[in-house]
C-alpha positions as a Markdown table, in Angstrom:
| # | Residue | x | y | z |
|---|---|---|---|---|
| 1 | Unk | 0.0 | 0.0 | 0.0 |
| 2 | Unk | 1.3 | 3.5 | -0.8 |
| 3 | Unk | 1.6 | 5.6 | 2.3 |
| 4 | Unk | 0.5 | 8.8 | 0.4 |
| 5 | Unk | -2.6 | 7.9 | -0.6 |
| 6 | Unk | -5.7 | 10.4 | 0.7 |
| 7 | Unk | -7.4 | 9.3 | 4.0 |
| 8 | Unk | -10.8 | 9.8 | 2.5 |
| 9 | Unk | -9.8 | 7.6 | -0.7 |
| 10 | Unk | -8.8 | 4.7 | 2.1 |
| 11 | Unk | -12.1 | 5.1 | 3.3 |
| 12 | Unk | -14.3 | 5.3 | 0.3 |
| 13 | Unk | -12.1 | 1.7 | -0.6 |
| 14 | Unk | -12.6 | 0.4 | 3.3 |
| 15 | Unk | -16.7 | 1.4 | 2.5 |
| 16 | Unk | -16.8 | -0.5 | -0.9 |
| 17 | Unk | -15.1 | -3.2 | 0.0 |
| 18 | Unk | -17.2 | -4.1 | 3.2 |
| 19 | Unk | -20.1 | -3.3 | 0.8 |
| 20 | Unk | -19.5 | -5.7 | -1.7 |
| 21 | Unk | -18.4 | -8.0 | 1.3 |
| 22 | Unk | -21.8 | -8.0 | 2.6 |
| 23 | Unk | -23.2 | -8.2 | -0.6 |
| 24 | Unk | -21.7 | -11.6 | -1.4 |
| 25 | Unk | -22.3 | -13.3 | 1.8 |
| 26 | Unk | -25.5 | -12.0 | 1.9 |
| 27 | Unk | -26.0 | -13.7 | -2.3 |
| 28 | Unk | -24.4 | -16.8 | -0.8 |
| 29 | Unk | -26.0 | -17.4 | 2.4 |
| 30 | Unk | -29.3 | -16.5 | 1.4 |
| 31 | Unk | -29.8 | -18.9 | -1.7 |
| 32 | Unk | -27.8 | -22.1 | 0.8 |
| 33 | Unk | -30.8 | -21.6 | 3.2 |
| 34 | Unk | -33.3 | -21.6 | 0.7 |
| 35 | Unk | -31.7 | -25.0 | 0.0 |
| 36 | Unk | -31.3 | -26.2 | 2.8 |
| 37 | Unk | -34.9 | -25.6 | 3.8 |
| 38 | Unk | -35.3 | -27.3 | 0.5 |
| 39 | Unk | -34.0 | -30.5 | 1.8 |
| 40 | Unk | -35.3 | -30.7 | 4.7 |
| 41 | Unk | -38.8 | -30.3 | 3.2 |
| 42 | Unk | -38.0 | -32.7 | 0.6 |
| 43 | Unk | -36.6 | -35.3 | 3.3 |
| 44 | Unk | -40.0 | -35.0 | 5.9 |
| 45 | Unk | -41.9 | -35.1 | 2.7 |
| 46 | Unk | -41.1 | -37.8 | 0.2 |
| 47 | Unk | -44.1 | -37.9 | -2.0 |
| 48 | Unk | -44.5 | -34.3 | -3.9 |
């Protein structure tokens, strides 16, 4: 990392990348408990 760069650039990249952080585990966890709920479903219910 470059020691000059701007406090307030370090910050807008600190924001985006904790943005785009919570972004993806939110896309990641949310589809993996559908699925999971999915399974279980399917497992206590056998016949559609």
């Amino acid at each position: 990392m470059l020691v000059s760069l701007k406090s307030s650039y370090q910050y807008n990249f600190v924001l985006l990348f904790l943005t785009v952080a919570f972004l993806g585990a939110l896309v990641g966890t949310v589809p993996g408990a559908y699925l999971e709920l999915a399974k279980r479903s399917r497992m206590s219910n056998p016949h559609p």
